[in-house]
CSV table of N, CA and C in Angstrom, one decimal:
chain,number,residue,atom,x,y,z
A,1,MET,N,49.5,175.3,94.9
A,1,MET,CA,50.5,174.6,94.3
A,1,MET,C,51.0,175.3,93.1
A,2,THR,N,52.3,175.5,93.1
A,2,THR,CA,52.7,176.3,92.1
A,2,THR,C,53.1,175.4,90.7
A,3,ASP,N,53.5,175.9,89.6
A,3,ASP,CA,53.9,175.3,88.5
A,3,ASP,C,55.0,174.5,88.7
A,4,ALA,N,55.8,174.8,89.6
A,4,ALA,CA,57.2,174.2,89.9
A,4,ALA,C,56.9,172.7,90.3
A,5,PHE,N,55.6,172.3,90.8
A,5,PHE,CA,55.3,171.0,91.1
A,5,PHE,C,55.1,170.1,89.8
A,6,ARG,N,55.0,170.8,88.6
A,6,ARG,CA,54.9,170.1,87.2
A,6,ARG,C,56.1,169.9,86.8
A,7,THR,N,57.2,170.3,87.5
A,7,THR,CA,58.6,170.1,86.9
A,7,THR,C,59.3,168.8,87.4
A,8,ARG,N,59.3,168.0,86.5
A,8,ARG,CA,60.1,166.7,86.9
A,8,ARG,C,61.5,166.8,87.3
A,9,PRO,N,62.0,166.2,88.5
A,9,PRO,CA,63.3,166.4,88.7
A,9,PRO,C,64.0,166.0,87.7
A,10,ASP,N,65.2,166.5,87.5
A,10,ASP,CA,66.4,166.0,86.7
A,10,ASP,C,67.3,165.0,87.3
A,11,GLU,N,68.1,164.2,86.7
A,11,GLU,CA,68.9,163.2,87.3
A,11,GLU,C,69.9,163.8,88.3
A,12,THR,N,70.2,165.1,88.3
A,12,THR,CA,71.2,165.6,89.3
A,12,THR,C,70.3,165.8,90.8
A,13,GLU,N,69.4,165.5,90.8
A,13,GLU,CA,68.6,165.8,92.1
A,13,GLU,C,68.3,164.4,92.7
A,14,TYR,N,68.9,163.5,92.3
A,14,TYR,CA,68.6,161.9,93.1
A,14,TYR,C,69.7,161.0,92.5
A,15,ALA,N,69.9,160.0,93.2
A,15,ALA,CA,70.8,158.9,92.6
A,15,ALA,C,69.9,158.1,91.5
A,16,PRO,N,70.9,157.7,90.6
A,16,PRO,CA,70.4,156.6,89.7
A,16,PRO,C,69.3,155.7,90.0
A,17,TYR,N,69.6,155.1,91.1
A,17,TYR,CA,68.6,154.0,91.6
A,17,TYR,C,67.2,154.4,91.5
A,18,TYR,N,67.1,155.8,91.8
A,18,TYR,CA,65.6,156.2,92.0
A,18,TYR,C,65.0,156.6,90.8
A,19,ALA,N,65.7,156.6,89.5
A,19,ALA,CA,65.0,156.9,88.2
A,19,ALA,C,63.8,156.4,87.9
A,20,GLY,N,63.5,155.1,88.1
A,20,GLY,CA,62.3,154.3,87.8
A,20,GLY,C,61.2,154.8,88.4
A,21,TYR,N,61.3,155.2,89.6
A,21,TYR,CA,60.3,155.8,90.5
A,21,TYR,C,60.0,157.1,89.9
A,22,VAL,N,60.8,157.9,89.5
A,22,VAL,CA,60.7,159.3,88.9
A,22,VAL,C,59.8,158.9,87.5
A,23,ALA,N,60.5,158.2,86.6
A,23,ALA,CA,59.7,157.9,85.5
A,23,ALA,C,58.3,157.5,85.6
A,24,ALA,N,58.0,156.6,86.7
A,24,ALA,CA,56.7,156.2,86.9
A,24,ALA,C,55.5,157.1,87.1
A,25,VAL,N,56.1,158.3,87.3
A,25,VAL,CA,55.0,159.3,87.6
A,25,VAL,C,54.6,160.0,86.4
A,26,PRO,N,53.3,160.1,86.3
A,26,PRO,CA,52.9,160.8,84.8
A,26,PRO,C,53.3,162.3,84.9
A,27,ASP,N,53.2,162.9,83.6
A,27,ASP,CA,53.5,164.3,83.5
A,27,ASP,C,52.2,164.9,84.1
A,28,GLY,N,52.5,166.3,84.4
A,28,GLY,CA,51.5,167.1,85.0
A,28,GLY,C,51.3,167.4,86.4
A,29,SER,N,50.3,167.5,86.8
A,29,SER,CA,50.4,168.3,88.4
A,29,SER,C,50.5,167.0,89.3
A,30,LEU,N,51.8,167.1,90.1
A,30,LEU,CA,52.1,166.1,91.0
A,30,LEU,C,51.1,166.0,92.2
A,31,LEU,N,50.5,167.1,92.5
A,31,LEU,CA,49.3,167.2,93.5
A,31,LEU,C,48.1,166.3,93.0
A,32,GLU,N,47.8,166.4,91.6
A,32,GLU,CA,46.8,165.6,91.2
A,32,GLU,C,47.0,164.3,91.0
A,33,THR,N,48.5,163.8,90.7
A,33,THR,CA,48.8,162.5,90.8
A,33,THR,C,48.5,161.9,92.1
A,34,TYR,N,49.1,162.6,93.3
A,34,TYR,CA,48.9,162.1,94.5
A,34,TYR,C,47.4,162.1,94.9
A,35,LYS,N,46.4,162.8,94.6
A,35,LYS,CA,45.2,162.6,94.9
A,35,LYS,C,44.6,161.7,94.0
A,36,VAL,N,44.8,161.5,92.9
A,36,VAL,CA,44.3,160.2,92.1
A,36,VAL,C,44.8,158.8,92.7
A,37,GLN,N,45.9,158.8,93.0
A,37,GLN,CA,46.6,157.7,93.7
A,37,GLN,C,45.7,157.4,95.0
A,38,HIS,N,45.6,158.5,95.7
A,38,HIS,CA,44.9,158.3,97.0
A,38,HIS,C,43.6,157.3,96.8
A,39,ALA,N,42.9,157.8,95.9
A,39,ALA,CA,41.6,157.5,95.7
A,39,ALA,C,41.6,156.0,95.0
A,40,VAL,N,42.5,156.0,93.9
A,40,VAL,CA,42.5,154.7,93.2
A,40,VAL,C,43.0,153.6,93.9
A,41,PHE,N,44.3,154.0,94.6
A,41,PHE,CA,44.9,152.8,95.5
A,41,PHE,C,44.0,152.5,96.6
A,42,GLU,N,43.2,153.3,97.4
A,42,GLU,CA,42.3,152.9,98.3
A,42,GLU,C,41.4,151.8,97.8
A,43,ARG,N,40.7,152.2,96.6
A,43,ARG,CA,39.8,151.2,96.0
A,43,ARG,C,40.3,149.9,95.8
A,44,LEU,N,41.6,150.0,95.2
A,44,LEU,CA,42.4,148.5,94.9
A,44,LEU,C,42.6,147.9,96.2
A,45,PHE,N,43.3,148.7,97.1
A,45,PHE,CA,43.5,147.8,98.5
A,45,PHE,C,42.3,147.3,99.2
A,46,ASN,N,41.2,148.0,99.2
A,46,ASN,CA,40.0,147.7,99.8
A,46,ASN,C,39.4,146.3,98.9
A,47,SER,N,39.7,146.3,97.6
A,47,SER,CA,39.0,145.2,96.8
A,47,SER,C,39.9,143.9,97.0
A,48,ILE,N,41.0,143.9,97.8
A,48,ILE,CA,41.9,142.7,98.1
A,48,ILE,C,41.0,141.8,98.9
A,49,GLY,N,40.6,140.7,98.9
A,49,GLY,CA,40.1,139.8,99.7
A,49,GLY,C,41.1,139.4,100.9
A,50,ILE,N,40.5,139.0,102.0
A,50,ILE,CA,41.1,138.7,103.1
A,50,ILE,C,42.3,137.3,102.7
A,51,ASP,N,41.5,136.8,101.9
A,51,ASP,CA,42.2,135.4,101.4
A,51,ASP,C,43.3,135.6,100.6
A,52,ARG,N,43.7,136.8,100.1
A,52,ARG,CA,44.7,137.2,99.5
A,52,ARG,C,45.8,137.9,100.2
A,53,ALA,N,45.4,138.3,101.5
A,53,ALA,CA,46.4,139.3,102.1
A,53,ALA,C,47.6,138.4,102.4
A,54,ASP,N,47.7,137.4,102.7
A,54,ASP,CA,49.0,136.8,103.1
A,54,ASP,C,49.5,136.0,101.8
A,55,HIS,N,49.0,136.2,100.7
A,55,HIS,CA,49.5,135.7,99.4
A,55,HIS,C,51.1,136.4,99.1
A,56,ALA,N,51.9,135.6,98.7
A,56,ALA,CA,53.2,136.1,98.0
A,56,ALA,C,53.3,135.4,96.7
A,57,TYR,N,53.8,136.1,95.9
A,57,TYR,CA,54.0,135.4,94.3
A,57,TYR,C,54.8,134.4,94.1
A,58,ALA,N,55.9,134.5,95.0
A,58,ALA,CA,57.0,133.4,95.0
A,58,ALA,C,57.6,133.2,96.4
A,59,PRO,N,58.3,132.1,96.5
A,59,PRO,CA,59.1,131.9,98.0
A,59,PRO,C,60.1,133.1,98.0
A,60,GLY,N,59.7,133.6,99.5
A,60,GLY,CA,60.7,134.8,99.8
A,60,GLY,C,60.3,136.2,99.5
A,61,LYS,N,59.1,136.2,98.8
A,61,LYS,CA,58.7,137.4,98.5
A,61,LYS,C,57.8,137.8,99.5
A,62,TRP,N,57.4,139.4,99.5
A,62,TRP,CA,56.7,139.8,100.4
A,62,TRP,C,55.2,139.4,100.3
A,63,THR,N,54.2,139.2,101.3
A,63,THR,CA,52.9,139.1,101.1
A,63,THR,C,52.2,140.5,100.8
A,64,VAL,N,51.1,140.4,100.3
A,64,VAL,CA,50.3,141.4,100.2
A,64,VAL,C,50.4,142.4,101.1
A,65,ARG,N,50.1,142.0,102.5
A,65,ARG,CA,50.2,142.9,103.7
A,65,ARG,C,51.4,143.5,103.8
A,66,GLU,N,52.6,142.8,103.5
A,66,GLU,CA,53.8,143.2,103.6
A,66,GLU,C,54.2,144.4,102.7
A,67,VAL,N,53.7,144.1,101.3
A,67,VAL,CA,53.8,145.1,100.4
A,67,VAL,C,53.1,146.4,100.8
A,68,LEU,N,51.9,146.4,101.3
A,68,LEU,CA,51.3,147.4,101.8
A,68,LEU,C,51.9,148.2,103.0
A,69,GLY,N,52.2,147.5,103.8
A,69,GLY,CA,53.1,148.0,104.9
A,69,GLY,C,54.3,148.6,104.6
A,70,HIS,N,55.0,148.1,103.4
A,70,HIS,CA,56.3,148.7,103.0
A,70,HIS,C,55.8,150.1,102.3
A,71,ILE,N,54.8,150.1,101.6
A,71,ILE,CA,54.5,151.4,101.1
A,71,ILE,C,54.1,152.5,101.9
A,72,ASN,N,53.4,152.1,102.9
A,72,ASN,CA,53.3,152.9,104.0
A,72,ASN,C,54.5,153.3,104.8
A,73,ASP,N,55.3,152.6,105.1
A,73,ASP,CA,56.5,152.8,105.8
A,73,ASP,C,57.4,153.8,104.9
A,74,THR,N,57.4,153.5,103.7
A,74,THR,CA,58.4,154.0,102.8
A,74,THR,C,57.9,155.6,102.5
A,75,GLU,N,56.6,155.7,102.5
A,75,GLU,CA,56.1,157.1,102.3
A,75,GLU,C,56.1,157.9,103.6
A,76,ARG,N,56.0,157.4,104.6
A,76,ARG,CA,56.5,158.1,105.8
A,76,ARG,C,58.0,158.7,106.0
A,77,VAL,N,59.0,157.6,105.4
A,77,VAL,CA,60.2,157.9,105.6
A,77,VAL,C,60.6,159.0,104.5
A,78,PHE,N,60.2,158.7,103.5
A,78,PHE,CA,60.5,160.0,102.4
A,78,PHE,C,59.8,161.2,102.7
A,79,GLY,N,58.6,161.1,103.1
A,79,GLY,CA,57.8,162.4,103.6
A,79,GLY,C,58.5,163.1,104.7
A,80,TYR,N,59.3,162.3,105.6
A,80,TYR,CA,60.0,163.0,106.4
A,80,TYR,C,61.2,163.5,106.0
A,81,ARG,N,61.8,162.9,105.2
A,81,ARG,CA,62.9,163.3,104.5
A,81,ARG,C,62.6,164.8,103.8
A,82,ALA,N,61.7,164.7,103.0
A,82,ALA,CA,61.2,165.9,102.3
A,82,ALA,C,60.9,166.9,103.3
A,83,LEU,N,60.1,167.0,104.3
A,83,LEU,CA,60.0,167.8,105.4
A,83,LEU,C,61.3,168.4,105.8
A,84,SER,N,62.1,167.6,106.3
A,84,SER,CA,63.4,167.9,106.9
A,84,SER,C,64.2,169.0,105.9
A,85,PHE,N,64.2,168.4,104.7
A,85,PHE,CA,65.0,169.3,103.9
A,85,PHE,C,64.4,170.5,103.5
A,86,ALA,N,62.9,170.6,103.5
A,86,ALA,CA,62.4,171.9,103.2
A,86,ALA,C,62.3,172.8,104.4
A,87,ARG,N,62.5,172.3,105.5
A,87,ARG,CA,62.6,173.1,106.8
A,87,ARG,C,64.2,173.5,106.9
A,88,GLY,N,64.9,173.2,106.1
A,88,GLY,CA,66.3,173.6,106.3
A,88,GLY,C,67.3,172.6,106.9
A,89,ASP,N,66.9,171.4,107.4
A,89,ASP,CA,67.7,170.5,108.0
A,89,ASP,C,68.4,169.6,106.8
A,90,ALA,N,69.5,169.9,106.3
A,90,ALA,CA,70.0,169.1,105.3
A,90,ALA,C,70.5,167.8,105.6
A,91,GLY,N,70.2,167.3,106.9
A,91,GLY,CA,70.8,166.1,107.3
A,91,GLY,C,72.4,165.8,107.6
A,92,PRO,N,73.0,164.8,107.7
A,92,PRO,CA,72.5,163.7,106.8
A,92,PRO,C,71.6,162.8,107.7
A,93,LEU,N,70.6,162.2,106.9
A,93,LEU,CA,69.7,161.5,107.5
A,93,LEU,C,69.9,159.8,107.3
A,94,PRO,N,69.5,159.2,108.2
A,94,PRO,CA,69.9,157.7,108.1
A,94,PRO,C,69.1,156.9,106.8
A,95,GLY,N,69.7,155.6,106.6
A,95,GLY,CA,69.1,155.2,105.4
A,95,GLY,C,67.9,154.3,106.2
A,96,MET,N,67.4,153.5,105.3
A,96,MET,CA,66.2,152.7,105.6
A,96,MET,C,66.3,151.1,104.9
A,97,ASP,N,66.6,150.2,105.9
A,97,ASP,CA,66.6,148.8,105.5
A,97,ASP,C,65.2,148.2,105.4
A,98,GLN,N,64.9,148.4,104.1
A,98,GLN,CA,63.5,148.0,103.6
A,98,GLN,C,63.1,146.5,104.3
A,99,ASN,N,64.0,145.7,104.3
A,99,ASN,CA,63.6,144.2,104.7
A,99,ASN,C,63.5,144.2,106.4
A,100,ARG,N,64.4,145.0,106.9
A,100,ARG,CA,64.3,145.1,108.5
A,100,ARG,C,63.0,145.8,108.8
A,101,TYR,N,62.5,146.8,108.1
A,101,TYR,CA,61.2,147.5,108.4
A,101,TYR,C,60.1,146.8,108.1
A,102,VAL,N,60.1,145.6,107.2
A,102,VAL,CA,59.1,144.8,106.9
A,102,VAL,C,59.1,143.9,108.1
A,103,GLU,N,60.2,143.3,108.4
A,103,GLU,CA,60.1,142.4,109.6
A,103,GLU,C,59.9,142.9,110.9
A,104,GLY,N,60.1,144.3,111.2
A,104,GLY,CA,59.7,144.9,112.2
A,104,GLY,C,58.4,145.4,112.3
A,105,GLY,N,57.6,145.5,111.2
A,105,GLY,CA,56.4,146.2,111.1
A,105,GLY,C,55.3,145.2,111.8
A,106,HIS,N,55.3,144.0,111.8
A,106,HIS,CA,54.6,142.9,112.0
A,106,HIS,C,53.4,142.9,111.2
A,107,PHE,N,53.4,143.1,110.1
A,107,PHE,CA,52.2,143.1,109.2
A,107,PHE,C,51.5,141.7,109.0
A,108,ALA,N,51.9,140.8,109.4
A,108,ALA,CA,51.2,139.6,109.3
A,108,ALA,C,50.2,139.5,110.3
A,109,SER,N,50.4,140.2,111.4
A,109,SER,CA,49.4,140.0,112.6
A,109,SER,C,48.3,141.2,112.5
A,110,ARG,N,48.6,142.0,111.5
A,110,ARG,CA,47.6,143.2,111.4
A,110,ARG,C,46.6,143.3,110.4
A,111,PRO,N,45.4,143.5,110.7
A,111,PRO,CA,44.2,143.4,109.6
A,111,PRO,C,44.6,144.2,108.3
A,112,LEU,N,44.3,143.7,107.3
A,112,LEU,CA,44.6,144.3,105.9
A,112,LEU,C,43.9,145.7,106.1
A,113,ALA,N,42.6,145.6,106.5
A,113,ALA,CA,41.8,146.8,106.4
A,113,ALA,C,42.6,147.9,107.2
A,114,GLY,N,43.0,147.6,108.3
A,114,GLY,CA,44.1,148.7,109.1
A,114,GLY,C,45.1,149.3,108.2
A,115,LEU,N,45.8,148.3,107.4
A,115,LEU,CA,46.9,148.9,106.6
A,115,LEU,C,46.5,149.8,105.6
A,116,VAL,N,45.3,149.4,105.2
A,116,VAL,CA,44.6,150.2,104.0
A,116,VAL,C,44.2,151.6,104.7
A,117,ASP,N,43.6,151.8,105.7
A,117,ASP,CA,43.2,152.8,106.5
A,117,ASP,C,44.6,153.8,106.8
A,118,GLU,N,45.6,153.0,107.1
A,118,GLU,CA,46.9,153.9,107.3
A,118,GLU,C,47.3,154.3,106.1
A,119,PHE,N,47.2,153.8,105.0
A,119,PHE,CA,47.7,154.1,103.7
A,119,PHE,C,47.0,155.6,103.4
A,120,VAL,N,45.7,155.6,103.6
A,120,VAL,CA,44.7,156.5,103.5
A,120,VAL,C,45.1,157.9,104.1
A,121,HIS,N,45.5,157.6,105.4
A,121,HIS,CA,45.7,158.7,106.3
A,121,HIS,C,47.2,159.1,106.0
A,122,ILE,N,48.2,158.3,105.6
A,122,ILE,CA,49.4,158.9,105.3
A,122,ILE,C,49.3,159.7,104.2
A,123,ARG,N,48.7,159.0,103.0
A,123,ARG,CA,48.6,159.8,101.8
A,123,ARG,C,47.9,161.2,102.0
A,124,ALA,N,47.2,161.2,102.8
A,124,ALA,CA,46.2,162.6,103.2
A,124,ALA,C,47.3,163.6,103.8
A,125,SER,N,48.1,162.8,104.6
A,125,SER,CA,49.3,163.8,105.2
A,125,SER,C,50.1,164.2,104.1
A,126,SER,N,50.6,163.3,103.2
A,126,SER,CA,51.6,163.6,102.3
A,126,SER,C,51.1,164.8,101.3
A,127,ILE,N,49.6,164.8,101.2
A,127,ILE,CA,48.9,165.7,100.2
A,127,ILE,C,49.1,167.0,100.9
A,128,SER,N,48.8,167.2,102.3
A,128,SER,CA,48.9,168.3,103.0
A,128,SER,C,50.2,169.0,103.0
A,129,LEU,N,51.3,168.0,103.4
A,129,LEU,CA,52.6,168.6,103.1
A,129,LEU,C,53.0,169.1,101.9
A,130,LEU,N,52.5,168.6,100.7
A,130,LEU,CA,53.0,169.1,99.4
A,130,LEU,C,52.2,170.5,99.2
A,131,LYS,N,51.0,170.4,99.8
A,131,LYS,CA,50.1,171.9,99.5
A,131,LYS,C,50.7,173.1,100.3
A,132,GLY,N,51.7,172.8,101.4
A,132,GLY,CA,52.4,173.9,102.3
A,132,GLY,C,53.8,174.1,101.7
A,133,MET,N,54.1,173.3,100.4
A,133,MET,CA,55.4,173.8,100.2
A,133,MET,C,55.5,174.9,99.1
A,134,THR,N,56.6,175.4,99.0
A,134,THR,CA,56.8,176.5,97.9
A,134,THR,C,57.8,175.9,97.0
A,135,LYS,N,57.9,176.7,95.6
A,135,LYS,CA,58.8,176.4,94.7
A,135,LYS,C,60.3,176.6,95.2
A,136,GLU,N,60.6,177.5,96.2
A,136,GLU,CA,61.7,177.5,96.8
A,136,GLU,C,62.1,176.4,97.8
A,137,ASP,N,61.1,175.8,98.2
A,137,ASP,CA,61.3,174.7,99.2
A,137,ASP,C,61.7,173.4,98.3
A,138,LEU,N,61.2,173.5,97.0
A,138,LEU,CA,61.5,172.2,96.0
A,138,LEU,C,63.0,172.1,95.7
A,139,VAL,N,63.6,173.1,95.8
A,139,VAL,CA,65.1,173.2,95.3
A,139,VAL,C,66.1,172.8,96.4
A,140,LEU,N,65.5,172.9,97.7
A,140,LEU,CA,66.4,172.7,98.7
A,140,LEU,C,67.0,171.2,98.7
A,141,ARG,N,68.0,171.0,99.1
A,141,ARG,CA,68.9,169.6,99.0
A,141,ARG,C,69.2,169.2,100.5
A,142,GLY,N,69.3,167.9,100.6
A,142,GLY,CA,69.9,167.3,101.8
A,142,GLY,C,70.3,165.9,101.4
A,143,THR,N,71.0,165.5,102.5
A,143,THR,CA,71.5,164.0,102.4
A,143,THR,C,70.8,162.8,103.2
A,144,ALA,N,70.2,161.7,102.5
A,144,ALA,CA,69.6,160.8,103.3
A,144,ALA,C,70.3,159.5,102.8
A,145,SER,N,70.6,158.6,103.3
A,145,SER,CA,71.2,157.3,103.0
A,145,SER,C,72.5,157.5,102.2
A,146,GLY,N,73.2,158.4,102.3
A,146,GLY,CA,74.2,158.8,101.5
A,146,GLY,C,74.1,159.4,100.3
A,147,VAL,N,73.0,159.7,100.0
A,147,VAL,CA,72.6,160.3,98.7
A,147,VAL,C,71.9,161.6,98.8
A,148,GLU,N,72.3,162.6,98.1
A,148,GLU,CA,71.9,164.0,98.0
A,148,GLU,C,70.4,163.9,97.2
A,149,PHE,N,69.4,164.5,97.7
A,149,PHE,CA,68.4,164.8,97.1
A,149,PHE,C,67.9,166.1,97.1
A,150,THR,N,66.9,166.6,96.3
A,150,THR,CA,66.2,167.6,96.3
A,150,THR,C,64.9,167.4,96.8
A,151,VAL,N,64.3,168.3,97.6
A,151,VAL,CA,62.8,167.9,98.0
A,151,VAL,C,62.0,167.7,96.8
A,152,ARG,N,61.9,168.3,95.5
A,152,ARG,CA,61.2,168.1,94.5
A,152,ARG,C,61.4,166.5,94.2
A,153,ALA,N,62.7,166.0,94.1
A,153,ALA,CA,63.0,164.3,93.8
A,153,ALA,C,62.3,163.6,94.7
A,154,LEU,N,62.3,164.1,96.2
A,154,LEU,CA,61.8,163.2,97.0
A,154,LEU,C,60.1,163.0,96.7
A,155,VAL,N,59.5,164.0,96.7
A,155,VAL,CA,58.1,164.1,96.4
A,155,VAL,C,57.7,163.2,95.1
A,156,TRP,N,58.4,163.3,94.3
A,156,TRP,CA,58.2,162.7,92.9
A,156,TRP,C,58.5,161.2,93.2
A,157,ILE,N,59.5,160.9,93.9
A,157,ILE,CA,60.0,159.4,94.3
A,157,ILE,C,58.8,158.8,95.1
A,158,MET,N,58.3,159.6,96.0
A,158,MET,CA,57.2,159.0,96.8
A,158,MET,C,55.9,158.7,96.0
A,159,ALA,N,55.6,159.4,94.9
A,159,ALA,CA,54.6,159.0,94.1
A,159,ALA,C,54.9,157.8,93.2
A,160,GLY,N,56.1,157.6,92.7
A,160,GLY,CA,56.4,156.7,91.9
A,160,GLY,C,56.8,155.4,92.5
A,161,HIS,N,57.2,155.6,93.8
A,161,HIS,CA,57.5,154.1,94.6
A,161,HIS,C,56.1,153.7,94.8
A,162,ALA,N,55.0,154.3,95.4
A,162,ALA,CA,53.8,153.8,95.3
A,162,ALA,C,53.2,153.1,94.2
A,163,GLN,N,53.5,153.8,93.0
A,163,GLN,CA,53.0,153.2,91.8
A,163,GLN,C,53.6,152.1,91.6
A,164,HIS,N,55.0,152.1,91.6
A,164,HIS,CA,55.7,150.9,91.3
A,164,HIS,C,55.1,149.6,92.0
A,165,HIS,N,54.9,149.7,93.4
A,165,HIS,CA,54.4,148.5,94.1
A,165,HIS,C,53.0,148.2,93.7
A,166,VAL,N,52.3,149.2,93.6
A,166,VAL,CA,51.0,149.0,93.1
A,166,VAL,C,51.0,148.1,91.8
A,167,ASN,N,51.9,148.6,91.0
A,167,ASN,CA,51.8,147.8,89.7
A,167,ASN,C,52.1,146.4,89.9
A,168,ILE,N,53.1,146.1,90.9
A,168,ILE,CA,53.7,144.9,91.0
A,168,ILE,C,52.5,144.0,91.7
A,169,LEU,N,51.5,144.5,92.6
A,169,LEU,CA,50.6,143.8,93.0
A,169,LEU,C,49.6,143.5,92.0
A,170,GLN,N,49.4,144.3,91.2
A,170,GLN,CA,48.5,144.1,90.1
A,170,GLN,C,48.8,143.0,89.1
A,171,GLU,N,50.1,143.1,88.8
A,171,GLU,CA,50.8,142.1,87.6
A,171,GLU,C,51.2,140.6,88.3
A,172,ARG,N,51.5,140.8,89.9
A,172,ARG,CA,52.0,139.6,90.2
A,172,ARG,C,51.1,138.9,91.4
A,173,TYR,N,50.5,139.6,92.0
A,173,TYR,CA,49.8,139.0,93.3
A,173,TYR,C,48.2,139.1,92.9
A,174,LEU,N,47.7,139.8,92.3
A,174,LEU,CA,46.2,139.8,92.1
A,174,LEU,C,45.6,139.2,90.8
A,175,LYS,N,46.6,138.6,90.0
A,175,LYS,CA,46.0,138.1,88.8
A,175,LYS,C,45.4,136.5,89.2
């Protein structure tokens, strides 16, 4: 892991919509952030009782299972985008309709423990992907969802997106 992974992407590397996700990532080593999230989130997700798995904090909001499924799907999509751009495929790559993905994920019929296990494996894969990247890979650009991103921005957004949803789980679902 090079020092380039400590450099937060600037606003020219992603669309303004993603600024909150980038801001949610603490300063320091991005690889360490991924590792800490891997362990902390696994413990948090495993602590959620089955009685809370289908809880939504308001009508029309996703359930706990759906939030976790969304985190998993989004990490996969953004990881694929980062991989594609790092390998020189600048796209354009398609967008992701998060509501359609949640509907198509059939999360209500899936065991919560299985979704947690899925997160653990996806995050381990993301960590491996990061470990294989160079500082030259991080500045490569591509287009997805009609937006230009650098690889660096995508991997910071992935960490921030997961943190954002875990914060919502803790604040609105698990109190």
